[in-house]
């Protein structure tokens, strides 16, 4: 069962493992990020940070779509995207997403503060607006215990 789709440019980190996976009983993570999917060293490092009992799958958008076409029943799956452009690509290529949790976008030059721990630039903002135009609700929430704020 797909439990959470999250946008977080930090990808897999302590908040994901210690808070989201624990509170939501996540047993599988699908990380959809072209850079990581094509970098064996980054995959090994991320895999080392994931505790036993949580399976992780690394995909780019196209391979993720193929996985979902197989109609495999995943148990307590969390999907993490590293940027809004890959989410938009996933949706435009036929991927089905019910809602998106925006959980972390680090400060970088050219990004403006959207919320606590969330900074985006104009291109990212436009991508999020396009995602929203597809009728997909976006919520801003860094931790599962935080109050959810709807992105508009």
mmCIF file of C-alpha atoms in Angstrom:
data_model
loop_
_atom_site.group_PDB
_atom_site.id
_atom_site.type_symbol
_atom_site.label_atom_id
_atom_site.label_comp_id
_atom_site.label_asym_id
_atom_site.label_seq_id
_atom_site.Cartn_x
_atom_site.Cartn_y
_atom_site.Cartn_z
ATOM 1 C CA UNK A 1 0.000 0.000 0.000
ATOM 2 C CA UNK A 2 1.356 3.414 -0.974
ATOM 3 C CA UNK A 3 1.250 5.399 2.245
ATOM 4 C CA UNK A 4 3.237 8.570 1.558
ATOM 5 C CA UNK A 5 4.672 10.424 -1.419
ATOM 6 C CA UNK A 6 7.229 12.927 -0.185
ATOM 7 C CA UNK A 7 9.271 15.692 -1.785
ATOM 8 C CA UNK A 8 12.561 16.020 0.078
ATOM 9 C CA UNK A 9 15.858 17.005 -1.526
ATOM 10 C CA UNK A 10 17.707 15.444 1.402
ATOM 11 C CA UNK A 11 16.299 12.104 0.227
ATOM 12 C CA UNK A 12 16.727 9.474 2.979
ATOM 13 C CA UNK A 13 17.888 10.887 6.324
ATOM 14 C CA UNK A 14 17.252 10.701 10.057
ATOM 15 C CA UNK A 15 13.812 12.353 10.022
ATOM 16 C CA UNK A 16 12.632 9.871 7.406
ATOM 17 C CA UNK A 17 13.926 6.812 9.260
ATOM 18 C CA UNK A 18 13.295 7.865 12.870
ATOM 19 C CA UNK A 19 10.014 9.727 12.448
ATOM 20 C CA UNK A 20 8.151 8.939 9.238
ATOM 21 C CA UNK A 21 9.047 5.259 8.943
ATOM 22 C CA UNK A 22 8.353 4.667 12.628
ATOM 23 C CA UNK A 23 5.088 6.644 12.865
ATOM 24 C CA UNK A 24 3.680 5.371 9.572
ATOM 25 C CA UNK A 25 4.962 1.768 9.832
ATOM 26 C CA UNK A 26 6.919 2.169 6.582
ATOM 27 C CA UNK A 27 8.637 -1.040 5.504
ATOM 28 C CA UNK A 28 9.591 -0.058 1.956
ATOM 29 C CA UNK A 29 11.029 3.101 0.414
ATOM 30 C CA UNK A 30 11.140 3.859 -3.285
ATOM 31 C CA UNK A 31 13.587 6.673 -3.977
ATOM 32 C CA UNK A 32 12.839 8.253 -7.356
ATOM 33 C CA UNK A 33 15.824 10.353 -8.326
ATOM 34 C CA UNK A 34 17.776 10.035 -11.578
ATOM 35 C CA UNK A 35 21.072 11.195 -10.048
ATOM 36 C CA UNK A 36 20.993 8.589 -7.294
ATOM 37 C CA UNK A 37 19.599 5.816 -9.503
ATOM 38 C CA UNK A 38 22.647 6.222 -11.764
ATOM 39 C CA UNK A 39 25.262 6.517 -9.006
ATOM 40 C CA UNK A 40 26.320 3.241 -7.377
ATOM 41 C CA UNK A 41 28.303 4.940 -4.597
ATOM 42 C CA UNK A 42 25.370 7.116 -3.515
ATOM 43 C CA UNK A 43 23.070 4.083 -3.553
ATOM 44 C CA UNK A 44 25.456 2.146 -1.309
ATOM 45 C CA UNK A 45 25.759 5.063 1.124
ATOM 46 C CA UNK A 46 21.985 5.535 1.312
ATOM 47 C CA UNK A 47 21.405 1.801 1.674
ATOM 48 C CA UNK A 48 23.817 1.750 4.625
ATOM 49 C CA UNK A 49 21.700 4.396 6.379
ATOM 50 C CA UNK A 50 18.504 2.358 6.124
ATOM 51 C CA UNK A 51 17.945 -0.075 9.007
ATOM 52 C CA UNK A 52 17.172 -3.750 8.568
ATOM 53 C CA UNK A 53 13.484 -4.299 8.054
ATOM 54 C CA UNK A 54 13.134 -1.461 5.556
ATOM 55 C CA UNK A 55 13.665 -2.315 1.902
ATOM 56 C CA UNK A 56 14.813 0.432 -0.456
ATOM 57 C CA UNK A 57 14.447 0.592 -4.211
ATOM 58 C CA UNK A 58 16.277 3.153 -6.360
ATOM 59 C CA UNK A 59 14.566 4.309 -9.556
ATOM 60 C CA UNK A 60 14.482 7.015 -12.145
ATOM 61 C CA UNK A 61 11.028 8.117 -13.295
ATOM 62 C CA UNK A 62 10.759 5.599 -16.142
ATOM 63 C CA UNK A 63 11.834 2.594 -14.077
ATOM 64 C CA UNK A 64 9.462 3.653 -11.266
ATOM 65 C CA UNK A 65 6.583 3.729 -13.745
ATOM 66 C CA UNK A 66 7.552 0.231 -14.894
ATOM 67 C CA UNK A 67 7.569 -1.015 -11.300
ATOM 68 C CA UNK A 68 4.081 0.374 -10.676
ATOM 69 C CA UNK A 69 2.814 -1.159 -13.947
ATOM 70 C CA UNK A 70 3.707 -4.594 -12.553
ATOM 71 C CA UNK A 71 0.940 -4.117 -9.970
ATOM 72 C CA UNK A 72 3.062 -5.572 -7.215
ATOM 73 C CA UNK A 73 1.448 -5.109 -3.826
ATOM 74 C CA UNK A 74 3.885 -3.151 -1.714
ATOM 75 C CA UNK A 75 3.515 -3.174 2.010
ATOM 76 C CA UNK A 76 3.594 0.248 3.641
ATOM 77 C CA UNK A 77 5.483 2.004 0.849
ATOM 78 C CA UNK A 78 6.903 5.517 1.034
ATOM 79 C CA UNK A 79 7.949 7.147 -2.236
ATOM 80 C CA UNK A 80 10.522 9.933 -2.015
ATOM 81 C CA UNK A 81 11.281 12.343 -4.840
ATOM 82 C CA UNK A 82 14.309 14.636 -4.653
ATOM 83 C CA UNK A 83 12.804 17.438 -6.717
ATOM 84 C CA UNK A 84 9.424 18.612 -8.037
ATOM 85 C CA UNK A 85 10.472 18.221 -11.684
ATOM 86 C CA UNK A 86 10.650 14.440 -11.386
ATOM 87 C CA UNK A 87 7.260 14.400 -9.659
ATOM 88 C CA UNK A 88 5.776 16.390 -12.532
ATOM 89 C CA UNK A 89 7.445 14.094 -15.079
ATOM 90 C CA UNK A 90 6.087 11.042 -13.222
ATOM 91 C CA UNK A 91 2.547 12.453 -13.299
ATOM 92 C CA UNK A 92 2.733 13.569 -16.934
ATOM 93 C CA UNK A 93 3.906 10.091 -17.960
ATOM 94 C CA UNK A 94 0.894 8.504 -16.282
ATOM 95 C CA UNK A 95 2.021 7.956 -12.703
ATOM 96 C CA UNK A 96 -0.743 8.037 -10.118
ATOM 97 C CA UNK A 97 -0.271 10.108 -6.974
ATOM 98 C CA UNK A 98 -3.080 10.899 -4.525
ATOM 99 C CA UNK A 99 -1.261 13.546 -2.474
ATOM 100 C CA UNK A 100 2.239 14.875 -1.867
ATOM 101 C CA UNK A 101 3.997 15.764 1.359
ATOM 102 C CA UNK A 102 6.535 18.570 0.908
ATOM 103 C CA UNK A 103 8.982 17.863 3.675
ATOM 104 C CA UNK A 104 12.330 19.431 3.007
ATOM 105 C CA UNK A 105 13.993 21.605 0.424
ATOM 106 C CA UNK A 106 17.342 22.925 1.617
ATOM 107 C CA UNK A 107 18.413 26.527 1.274
ATOM 108 C CA UNK A 108 20.497 27.236 -1.819
ATOM 109 C CA UNK A 109 21.320 30.460 -3.570
ATOM 110 C CA UNK A 110 18.315 31.576 -5.594
ATOM 111 C CA UNK A 111 15.777 29.845 -3.370
ATOM 112 C CA UNK A 112 13.295 31.709 -1.205
ATOM 113 C CA UNK A 113 11.742 30.510 2.036
ATOM 114 C CA UNK A 114 8.352 28.888 1.578
ATOM 115 C CA UNK A 115 8.109 27.489 5.108
ATOM 116 C CA UNK A 116 10.292 26.095 7.875
ATOM 117 C CA UNK A 117 13.012 23.957 6.231
ATOM 118 C CA UNK A 118 11.495 24.507 2.781
ATOM 119 C CA UNK A 119 13.125 26.802 0.242
ATOM 120 C CA UNK A 120 12.248 26.863 -3.457
ATOM 121 C CA UNK A 121 13.177 28.837 -6.544
ATOM 122 C CA UNK A 122 10.847 30.152 -9.235
ATOM 123 C CA UNK A 123 11.174 27.052 -11.455
ATOM 124 C CA UNK A 124 10.400 24.737 -8.528
ATOM 125 C CA UNK A 125 7.412 26.897 -7.578
ATOM 126 C CA UNK A 126 6.093 26.658 -11.146
ATOM 127 C CA UNK A 127 6.521 22.862 -11.116
ATOM 128 C CA UNK A 128 4.593 22.625 -7.826
ATOM 129 C CA UNK A 129 1.811 24.784 -9.272
ATOM 130 C CA UNK A 130 1.595 22.495 -12.320
ATOM 131 C CA UNK A 131 1.403 19.468 -10.022
ATOM 132 C CA UNK A 132 -1.407 21.168 -8.106
ATOM 133 C CA UNK A 133 -3.208 21.879 -11.409
ATOM 134 C CA UNK A 134 -3.393 18.103 -11.902
ATOM 135 C CA UNK A 135 -5.678 18.056 -8.856
ATOM 136 C CA UNK A 136 -3.071 16.597 -6.531
ATOM 137 C CA UNK A 137 -3.121 18.111 -3.040
ATOM 138 C CA UNK A 138 0.235 19.220 -1.669
ATOM 139 C CA UNK A 139 0.810 19.550 2.053
ATOM 140 C CA UNK A 140 3.770 21.134 3.788
ATOM 141 C CA UNK A 141 4.819 19.081 6.809
ATOM 142 C CA UNK A 142 8.398 18.353 7.821
ATOM 143 C CA UNK A 143 7.611 15.849 10.596
ATOM 144 C CA UNK A 144 4.548 13.641 11.048
ATOM 145 C CA UNK A 145 3.824 15.447 14.326
ATOM 146 C CA UNK A 146 3.824 18.891 12.641
ATOM 147 C CA UNK A 147 0.615 20.635 11.665
ATOM 148 C CA UNK A 148 -0.172 20.113 7.988
ATOM 149 C CA UNK A 149 -0.282 23.281 5.859
ATOM 150 C CA UNK A 150 -1.894 23.056 2.425
ATOM 151 C CA UNK A 151 0.211 24.418 -0.444
ATOM 152 C CA UNK A 152 -1.742 26.709 -2.765
#
